[in-house]
mmCIF file of C-alpha atoms in Angstrom:
data_model
loop_
_atom_site.group_PDB
_atom_site.id
_atom_site.type_symbol
_atom_site.label_atom_id
_atom_site.label_comp_id
_atom_site.label_asym_id
_atom_site.label_seq_id
_atom_site.Cartn_x
_atom_site.Cartn_y
_atom_site.Cartn_z
ATOM 1 C CA UNK A 229 15.106 -35.414 115.692
ATOM 2 C CA UNK A 230 17.233 -34.962 118.725
ATOM 3 C CA UNK A 231 15.823 -36.574 121.995
ATOM 4 C CA UNK A 232 14.909 -34.097 124.817
ATOM 5 C CA UNK A 233 16.036 -36.105 127.905
ATOM 6 C CA UNK A 234 15.751 -33.313 130.357
ATOM 7 C CA UNK A 235 14.339 -30.173 130.682
ATOM 8 C CA UNK A 236 15.035 -28.162 133.768
ATOM 9 C CA UNK A 237 13.789 -29.895 136.856
ATOM 10 C CA UNK A 238 11.187 -32.045 135.346
ATOM 11 C CA UNK A 239 11.109 -35.870 135.596
ATOM 12 C CA UNK A 240 12.284 -37.566 132.448
ATOM 13 C CA UNK A 241 11.311 -41.327 131.229
ATOM 14 C CA UNK A 242 15.112 -40.845 130.433
ATOM 15 C CA UNK A 243 16.310 -40.778 133.878
ATOM 16 C CA UNK A 244 15.031 -44.071 134.596
ATOM 17 C CA UNK A 245 16.178 -46.229 131.521
ATOM 18 C CA UNK A 246 18.387 -43.943 129.829
ATOM 19 C CA UNK A 247 19.975 -47.534 127.683
ATOM 20 C CA UNK A 248 16.512 -48.349 126.773
ATOM 21 C CA UNK A 249 14.864 -45.231 125.821
ATOM 22 C CA UNK A 250 17.054 -43.508 123.148
ATOM 23 C CA UNK A 251 17.099 -46.563 121.043
ATOM 24 C CA UNK A 252 13.188 -47.412 121.828
ATOM 25 C CA UNK A 253 12.530 -43.225 120.552
ATOM 26 C CA UNK A 254 14.655 -44.277 117.398
ATOM 27 C CA UNK A 255 12.822 -47.399 116.330
ATOM 28 C CA UNK A 256 9.110 -45.909 117.053
ATOM 29 C CA UNK A 257 9.897 -42.846 114.872
ATOM 30 C CA UNK A 258 10.973 -44.740 112.187
ATOM 31 C CA UNK A 259 8.191 -47.132 111.738
ATOM 32 C CA UNK A 260 5.484 -44.415 112.479
ATOM 33 C CA UNK A 261 7.024 -42.398 109.840
ATOM 34 C CA UNK A 262 7.044 -45.318 107.176
ATOM 35 C CA UNK A 263 2.850 -45.895 108.245
ATOM 36 C CA UNK A 264 2.241 -42.349 107.935
ATOM 37 C CA UNK A 265 4.099 -42.130 104.511
ATOM 38 C CA UNK A 266 2.350 -45.313 103.141
ATOM 39 C CA UNK A 267 -0.868 -43.924 104.318
ATOM 40 C CA UNK A 268 -0.243 -40.611 102.743
ATOM 41 C CA UNK A 269 0.746 -41.843 99.439
ATOM 42 C CA UNK A 270 -2.261 -43.843 99.225
ATOM 43 C CA UNK A 271 -4.552 -41.026 100.332
ATOM 44 C CA UNK A 272 -2.927 -38.880 97.636
ATOM 45 C CA UNK A 273 -3.381 -41.769 95.010
ATOM 46 C CA UNK A 274 -7.200 -41.735 95.834
ATOM 47 C CA UNK A 275 -8.215 -38.171 96.550
ATOM 48 C CA UNK A 276 -8.540 -37.931 92.901
ATOM 49 C CA UNK A 277 -11.166 -40.448 92.540
ATOM 50 C CA UNK A 278 -13.049 -39.001 95.337
ATOM 51 C CA UNK A 279 -16.363 -36.598 94.830
ATOM 52 C CA UNK A 280 -16.388 -33.208 96.757
ATOM 53 C CA UNK A 281 -18.715 -34.540 99.401
ATOM 54 C CA UNK A 282 -16.579 -37.683 100.135
ATOM 55 C CA UNK A 283 -13.430 -35.403 100.679
ATOM 56 C CA UNK A 284 -15.565 -33.466 103.295
ATOM 57 C CA UNK A 285 -16.487 -36.524 104.836
ATOM 58 C CA UNK A 286 -13.044 -38.120 104.997
ATOM 59 C CA UNK A 287 -10.904 -34.576 106.094
ATOM 60 C CA UNK A 288 -8.191 -35.909 107.456
ATOM 61 C CA UNK A 289 -9.710 -38.261 109.468
ATOM 62 C CA UNK A 290 -6.788 -40.358 108.854
ATOM 63 C CA UNK A 291 -4.384 -38.392 110.326
ATOM 64 C CA UNK A 292 -6.096 -37.747 113.159
ATOM 65 C CA UNK A 293 -6.397 -41.604 113.834
ATOM 66 C CA UNK A 294 -2.689 -42.083 113.350
ATOM 67 C CA UNK A 295 -2.072 -39.775 116.134
ATOM 68 C CA UNK A 296 -4.623 -40.765 118.553
ATOM 69 C CA UNK A 297 -2.485 -42.048 121.110
ATOM 70 C CA UNK A 298 -0.534 -38.937 120.821
ATOM 71 C CA UNK A 299 -3.582 -37.056 121.134
ATOM 72 C CA UNK A 300 -4.665 -38.576 123.981
ATOM 73 C CA UNK A 301 -1.292 -37.833 126.371
ATOM 74 C CA UNK A 302 -2.034 -34.219 125.144
ATOM 75 C CA UNK A 303 -5.583 -33.541 124.847
ATOM 76 C CA UNK A 304 -4.982 -29.750 125.235
ATOM 77 C CA UNK A 305 -2.151 -29.447 122.357
ATOM 78 C CA UNK A 306 -4.378 -28.326 119.318
ATOM 79 C CA UNK A 307 -1.804 -26.590 117.503
ATOM 80 C CA UNK A 308 -1.411 -29.234 114.483
ATOM 81 C CA UNK A 309 -5.218 -30.350 114.820
ATOM 82 C CA UNK A 310 -6.313 -29.498 111.133
ATOM 83 C CA UNK A 311 -7.942 -30.657 108.343
ATOM 84 C CA UNK A 312 -5.367 -30.384 105.661
ATOM 85 C CA UNK A 313 -3.616 -33.375 104.033
ATOM 86 C CA UNK A 314 -0.002 -32.323 103.340
ATOM 87 C CA UNK A 315 0.424 -31.902 99.681
ATOM 88 C CA UNK A 316 3.839 -32.498 99.209
ATOM 89 C CA UNK A 317 6.856 -34.701 101.179
ATOM 90 C CA UNK A 318 8.529 -31.785 102.641
ATOM 91 C CA UNK A 319 5.098 -30.634 104.606
ATOM 92 C CA UNK A 320 4.236 -34.488 105.677
ATOM 93 C CA UNK A 321 7.691 -34.310 107.215
ATOM 94 C CA UNK A 322 7.111 -31.286 108.735
ATOM 95 C CA UNK A 323 3.805 -32.298 109.944
ATOM 96 C CA UNK A 324 5.220 -35.298 111.585
ATOM 97 C CA UNK A 325 8.105 -33.710 113.163
ATOM 98 C CA UNK A 326 5.580 -31.298 114.587
ATOM 99 C CA UNK A 327 3.460 -34.199 115.608
ATOM 100 C CA UNK A 328 6.678 -35.333 118.267
ATOM 101 C CA UNK A 329 7.079 -32.468 119.691
ATOM 102 C CA UNK A 330 4.306 -32.911 122.163
ATOM 103 C CA UNK A 331 5.618 -36.711 122.542
ATOM 104 C CA UNK A 332 8.824 -35.498 123.534
ATOM 105 C CA UNK A 333 7.702 -32.841 126.027
ATOM 106 C CA UNK A 334 5.623 -35.771 127.799
ATOM 107 C CA UNK A 335 8.737 -38.374 127.765
ATOM 108 C CA UNK A 336 10.106 -35.443 129.024
ATOM 109 C CA UNK A 337 7.941 -34.682 132.323
ATOM 110 C CA UNK A 338 6.625 -38.004 133.288
ATOM 111 C CA UNK A 339 7.434 -41.808 133.839
ATOM 112 C CA UNK A 340 4.808 -44.410 134.003
ATOM 113 C CA UNK A 341 4.163 -43.685 138.020
ATOM 114 C CA UNK A 342 5.176 -40.247 138.618
ATOM 115 C CA UNK A 343 4.946 -36.827 136.689
ATOM 116 C CA UNK A 344 6.030 -33.015 136.765
ATOM 117 C CA UNK A 345 3.711 -30.210 135.808
ATOM 118 C CA UNK A 346 4.938 -28.932 132.514
ATOM 119 C CA UNK A 347 4.467 -25.237 131.814
ATOM 120 C CA UNK A 348 2.586 -25.048 128.844
ATOM 121 C CA UNK A 349 4.944 -22.039 127.347
ATOM 122 C CA UNK A 350 7.286 -25.231 126.319
ATOM 123 C CA UNK A 351 4.846 -26.119 123.494
ATOM 124 C CA UNK A 352 5.533 -23.066 122.017
ATOM 125 C CA UNK A 353 9.283 -22.733 122.817
ATOM 126 C CA UNK A 354 10.927 -22.159 119.429
ATOM 127 C CA UNK A 355 14.530 -22.629 120.739
ATOM 128 C CA UNK A 356 13.319 -26.090 122.029
ATOM 129 C CA UNK A 357 11.711 -26.593 118.465
ATOM 130 C CA UNK A 358 15.133 -25.775 117.039
ATOM 131 C CA UNK A 359 17.369 -27.920 118.475
ATOM 132 C CA UNK A 360 15.003 -30.781 118.486
ATOM 133 C CA UNK A 361 13.700 -30.681 114.924
ATOM 134 C CA UNK A 362 17.030 -29.688 113.174
ATOM 135 C CA UNK A 363 19.584 -32.413 114.698
ATOM 136 C CA UNK A 364 19.949 -36.421 114.013
ATOM 137 C CA UNK A 365 18.000 -38.471 116.549
ATOM 138 C CA UNK A 366 21.372 -39.395 117.921
ATOM 139 C CA UNK A 367 21.940 -36.100 119.382
ATOM 140 C CA UNK A 368 20.607 -36.025 123.447
ATOM 141 C CA UNK A 369 19.489 -32.785 124.802
ATOM 142 C CA UNK A 370 19.685 -31.210 128.080
ATOM 143 C CA UNK A 371 17.589 -28.169 128.223
ATOM 144 C CA UNK A 372 18.681 -25.874 130.654
ATOM 145 C CA UNK A 373 19.025 -28.742 133.248
ATOM 146 C CA UNK A 374 19.218 -28.005 136.976
ATOM 147 C CA UNK A 375 21.761 -29.585 138.778
ATOM 148 C CA UNK A 376 21.798 -30.802 142.365
ATOM 149 C CA UNK A 377 25.177 -29.521 143.851
ATOM 150 C CA UNK A 378 25.963 -30.550 147.826
ATOM 151 C CA UNK A 379 23.401 -28.017 149.572
ATOM 152 C CA UNK A 380 22.462 -25.693 146.369
ATOM 153 C CA UNK A 381 20.901 -26.199 142.916
ATOM 154 C CA UNK A 382 22.128 -24.529 139.655
ATOM 155 C CA UNK A 383 20.312 -24.147 136.320
ATOM 156 C CA UNK A 384 22.947 -24.405 133.469
ATOM 157 C CA UNK A 385 22.898 -23.941 130.070
ATOM 158 C CA UNK A 386 22.296 -26.215 126.727
ATOM 159 C CA UNK A 387 23.969 -29.251 126.993
ATOM 160 C CA UNK A 388 23.845 -31.378 123.621
ATOM 161 C CA UNK A 389 25.593 -34.755 124.028
ATOM 162 C CA UNK A 390 26.599 -36.208 120.433
ATOM 163 C CA UNK A 391 28.364 -39.980 120.287
ATOM 164 C CA UNK A 392 31.417 -38.193 120.039
ATOM 165 C CA UNK A 393 31.221 -35.603 122.644
ATOM 166 C CA UNK A 394 29.444 -32.864 124.796
ATOM 167 C CA UNK A 395 28.608 -29.940 123.281
ATOM 168 C CA UNK A 396 27.594 -26.859 125.941
ATOM 169 C CA UNK A 397 25.817 -24.478 124.314
ATOM 170 C CA UNK A 398 25.005 -20.438 125.087
ATOM 171 C CA UNK A 399 22.160 -18.809 122.938
ATOM 172 C CA UNK A 400 22.936 -15.271 122.467
ATOM 173 C CA UNK A 401 20.540 -13.466 119.996
ATOM 174 C CA UNK A 402 19.556 -9.949 119.719
ATOM 175 C CA UNK A 403 17.758 -8.038 116.944
ATOM 176 C CA UNK A 404 19.760 -8.816 113.434
ATOM 177 C CA UNK A 405 20.980 -5.179 113.215
ATOM 178 C CA UNK A 406 22.957 -5.718 116.549
ATOM 179 C CA UNK A 407 26.573 -6.938 116.066
ATOM 180 C CA UNK A 408 28.093 -8.886 119.108
ATOM 181 C CA UNK A 409 31.713 -7.957 119.769
ATOM 182 C CA UNK A 410 33.386 -10.548 121.925
ATOM 183 C CA UNK A 411 35.118 -8.664 124.787
ATOM 184 C CA UNK A 412 37.294 -10.506 127.737
ATOM 185 C CA UNK A 413 35.525 -13.192 130.353
ATOM 186 C CA UNK A 414 33.597 -10.508 132.212
ATOM 187 C CA UNK A 415 32.283 -8.048 129.519
ATOM 188 C CA UNK A 416 30.972 -8.337 126.055
ATOM 189 C CA UNK A 417 29.745 -5.630 123.862
ATOM 190 C CA UNK A 418 26.788 -5.126 121.534
ATOM 191 C CA UNK A 419 27.204 -2.210 118.787
ATOM 192 C CA UNK A 420 24.500 -0.499 116.372
ATOM 193 C CA UNK A 421 25.168 2.315 114.731
ATOM 194 C CA UNK A 422 28.659 2.766 115.936
ATOM 195 C CA UNK A 423 27.285 2.883 119.583
ATOM 196 C CA UNK A 424 28.378 0.324 122.055
ATOM 197 C CA UNK A 425 26.829 -0.929 125.288
ATOM 198 C CA UNK A 426 28.046 -3.775 127.853
ATOM 199 C CA UNK A 427 26.522 -6.879 128.330
ATOM 200 C CA UNK A 428 28.037 -9.504 130.576
ATOM 201 C CA UNK A 429 30.020 -12.234 129.128
ATOM 202 C CA UNK A 430 28.265 -15.343 128.188
ATOM 203 C CA UNK A 431 31.776 -17.257 128.622
ATOM 204 C CA UNK A 432 30.932 -16.978 132.886
ATOM 205 C CA UNK A 433 27.783 -19.164 132.177
ATOM 206 C CA UNK A 434 29.464 -21.433 129.818
ATOM 207 C CA UNK A 435 32.316 -21.781 132.042
ATOM 208 C CA UNK A 436 30.254 -22.564 134.962
ATOM 209 C CA UNK A 437 28.443 -25.125 133.254
ATOM 210 C CA UNK A 438 31.543 -26.849 131.892
ATOM 211 C CA UNK A 439 32.701 -26.791 135.572
ATOM 212 C CA UNK A 440 29.434 -28.636 136.792
ATOM 213 C CA UNK A 441 29.805 -31.066 134.114
ATOM 214 C CA UNK A 442 33.810 -32.020 134.388
ATOM 215 C CA UNK A 443 33.184 -32.456 138.010
ATOM 216 C CA UNK A 444 30.221 -34.724 137.581
ATOM 217 C CA UNK A 445 32.354 -36.942 134.798
ATOM 218 C CA UNK A 446 35.605 -36.970 136.762
ATOM 219 C CA UNK A 447 33.783 -38.483 139.879
ATOM 220 C CA UNK A 448 32.871 -41.078 137.455
ATOM 221 C CA UNK A 449 36.298 -41.179 136.308
ATOM 222 C CA UNK A 450 34.756 -40.561 132.530
ATOM 223 C CA UNK A 451 36.891 -39.237 129.786
ATOM 224 C CA UNK A 452 34.464 -37.447 127.196
ATOM 225 C CA UNK A 453 35.011 -34.496 125.030
ATOM 226 C CA UNK A 454 33.583 -31.346 126.139
ATOM 227 C CA UNK A 455 33.512 -28.024 123.843
ATOM 228 C CA UNK A 456 31.767 -25.146 124.430
ATOM 229 C CA UNK A 457 29.642 -22.834 121.823
ATOM 230 C CA UNK A 458 28.119 -19.346 121.757
ATOM 231 C CA UNK A 459 25.366 -19.462 119.169
ATOM 232 C CA UNK A 460 23.623 -16.716 117.868
ATOM 233 C CA UNK A 461 21.580 -17.328 114.595
ATOM 234 C CA UNK A 462 20.777 -13.728 114.253
ATOM 235 C CA UNK A 463 23.859 -11.577 114.714
ATOM 236 C CA UNK A 464 27.506 -11.496 113.758
ATOM 237 C CA UNK A 465 29.947 -12.301 116.139
ATOM 238 C CA UNK A 466 33.283 -10.239 115.977
ATOM 239 C CA UNK A 467 36.511 -11.428 117.994
ATOM 240 C CA UNK A 468 39.900 -11.585 117.682
ATOM 241 C CA UNK A 469 40.548 -15.259 118.874
ATOM 242 C CA UNK A 470 38.186 -17.587 120.214
ATOM 243 C CA UNK A 471 39.292 -18.803 123.486
ATOM 244 C CA UNK A 472 40.849 -22.698 124.401
ATOM 245 C CA UNK A 473 38.098 -25.781 123.468
ATOM 246 C CA UNK A 474 35.221 -22.867 122.250
ATOM 247 C CA UNK A 475 33.741 -21.666 119.221
ATOM 248 C CA UNK A 476 31.834 -18.606 118.767
ATOM 249 C CA UNK A 477 29.001 -19.075 115.771
ATOM 250 C CA UNK A 478 27.338 -16.274 114.299
ATOM 251 C CA UNK A 479 24.922 -15.636 111.884
ATOM 252 C CA UNK A 480 27.686 -15.930 109.000
ATOM 253 C CA UNK A 481 28.638 -19.674 110.243
ATOM 254 C CA UNK A 482 25.207 -20.395 111.878
ATOM 255 C CA UNK A 483 24.255 -22.663 108.349
ATOM 256 C CA UNK A 484 27.868 -24.397 107.989
ATOM 257 C CA UNK A 485 27.637 -25.548 111.462
ATOM 258 C CA UNK A 486 24.175 -26.686 111.578
ATOM 259 C CA UNK A 487 24.827 -28.643 108.071
ATOM 260 C CA UNK A 488 27.983 -30.363 109.836
ATOM 261 C CA UNK A 489 25.578 -31.768 112.734
ATOM 262 C CA UNK A 490 22.983 -32.734 110.193
ATOM 263 C CA UNK A 491 25.567 -34.860 108.288
ATOM 264 C CA UNK A 492 27.101 -36.323 110.868
ATOM 265 C CA UNK A 493 26.094 -39.931 110.870
ATOM 266 C CA UNK A 494 26.533 -42.611 113.897
ATOM 267 C CA UNK A 495 24.840 -44.871 115.948
ATOM 268 C CA UNK A 496 24.171 -44.333 119.638
ATOM 269 C CA UNK A 497 27.154 -44.883 121.781
ATOM 270 C CA UNK A 498 27.260 -47.170 125.149
ATOM 271 C CA UNK A 499 29.907 -44.288 126.435
ATOM 272 C CA UNK A 500 27.480 -41.667 125.137
ATOM 273 C CA UNK A 501 24.505 -43.141 127.345
ATOM 274 C CA UNK A 502 26.964 -43.828 130.270
ATOM 275 C CA UNK A 503 27.738 -39.905 130.413
ATOM 276 C CA UNK A 504 24.089 -39.118 130.229
ATOM 277 C CA UNK A 505 23.171 -41.396 132.739
ATOM 278 C CA UNK A 506 25.683 -39.821 135.278
ATOM 279 C CA UNK A 507 24.410 -36.582 134.363
ATOM 280 C CA UNK A 508 21.097 -37.423 134.824
ATOM 281 C CA UNK A 509 21.625 -38.957 138.289
ATOM 282 C CA UNK A 510 22.651 -35.402 139.347
ATOM 283 C CA UNK A 511 19.634 -33.484 138.082
ATOM 284 C CA UNK A 512 17.398 -31.949 140.327
ATOM 285 C CA UNK A 513 14.036 -33.263 140.070
ATOM 286 C CA UNK A 514 10.468 -32.053 140.987
ATOM 287 C CA UNK A 515 7.512 -34.614 140.346
ATOM 288 C CA UNK A 516 4.673 -36.141 142.001
ATOM 289 C CA UNK A 517 3.188 -39.812 141.912
ATOM 290 C CA UNK A 518 0.610 -39.867 139.130
ATOM 291 C CA UNK A 519 -2.729 -41.414 140.448
ATOM 292 C CA UNK A 520 -3.525 -42.575 137.156
ATOM 293 C CA UNK A 521 -0.343 -44.545 136.295
ATOM 294 C CA UNK A 522 -2.236 -48.254 136.228
ATOM 295 C CA UNK A 523 -4.065 -46.589 133.232
ATOM 296 C CA UNK A 524 -0.752 -45.346 131.225
ATOM 297 C CA UNK A 525 -0.455 -48.499 128.875
ATOM 298 C CA UNK A 526 0.478 -46.564 125.823
ATOM 299 C CA UNK A 527 3.525 -44.835 127.252
ATOM 300 C CA UNK A 528 5.780 -47.021 124.643
ATOM 301 C CA UNK A 529 3.615 -45.988 121.501
ATOM 302 C CA UNK A 530 3.138 -42.575 119.374
#
């Protein structure tokens, strides 16, 4: 599960201790998954011996108590709160991953002493869920971060930072019947039933984000690979050639692109975290002091 280290202008605890939280998250995730898996296996074994009335009394109470601390963090999020025990390991994994979304959103919108007012739409943001749940733990995601540049602010594209480099991603998606036709740096086209319409080239936004990232890394004299990706999970992308250091991933290439990411195995790297630290230092942040911060004693636990 990729780690959400920044959302737009929300405060993030990764901004405070980037060299601590990524490793902490991986350890907590592993420990809590093992506990949940063991509890689930015991429950499945014991379920057959329970009478119907006993089953009704227990009704998933184990799972509710297992994530009790997480429920306290996000009291208003009841999407996962149901009374059904996952019937197989695949369902259990999805249940566990879904339960981590509110936890990640909490880490990406609060510190021990400060908080940002998180838009509830992020809890049902399927694009965000896709990037968090489909990539390994060592991928660190800045979700449309807003950078503070001299006297202005600029919202940028998705920035996915792996141990080996930065990938700037522009998601371009329409109805599946539409084909995206790459044009020049200013104009692209949408084609359906042999009818073409113009759209602004996504390369404009990608290049703007790349320029911001490069300028920050240059300030700290950091050399770290950067590549740009235009991603469409729903649409074919037609093109003659790809620009330098840029890849077009259409619906026909999406699965391979994703599989390559999921099969990549590497620990977190010091340079990777240093790059994140530099970028986060230049992110614009809106937050207020948390009046209850003295009571927030479970911030390091799921």
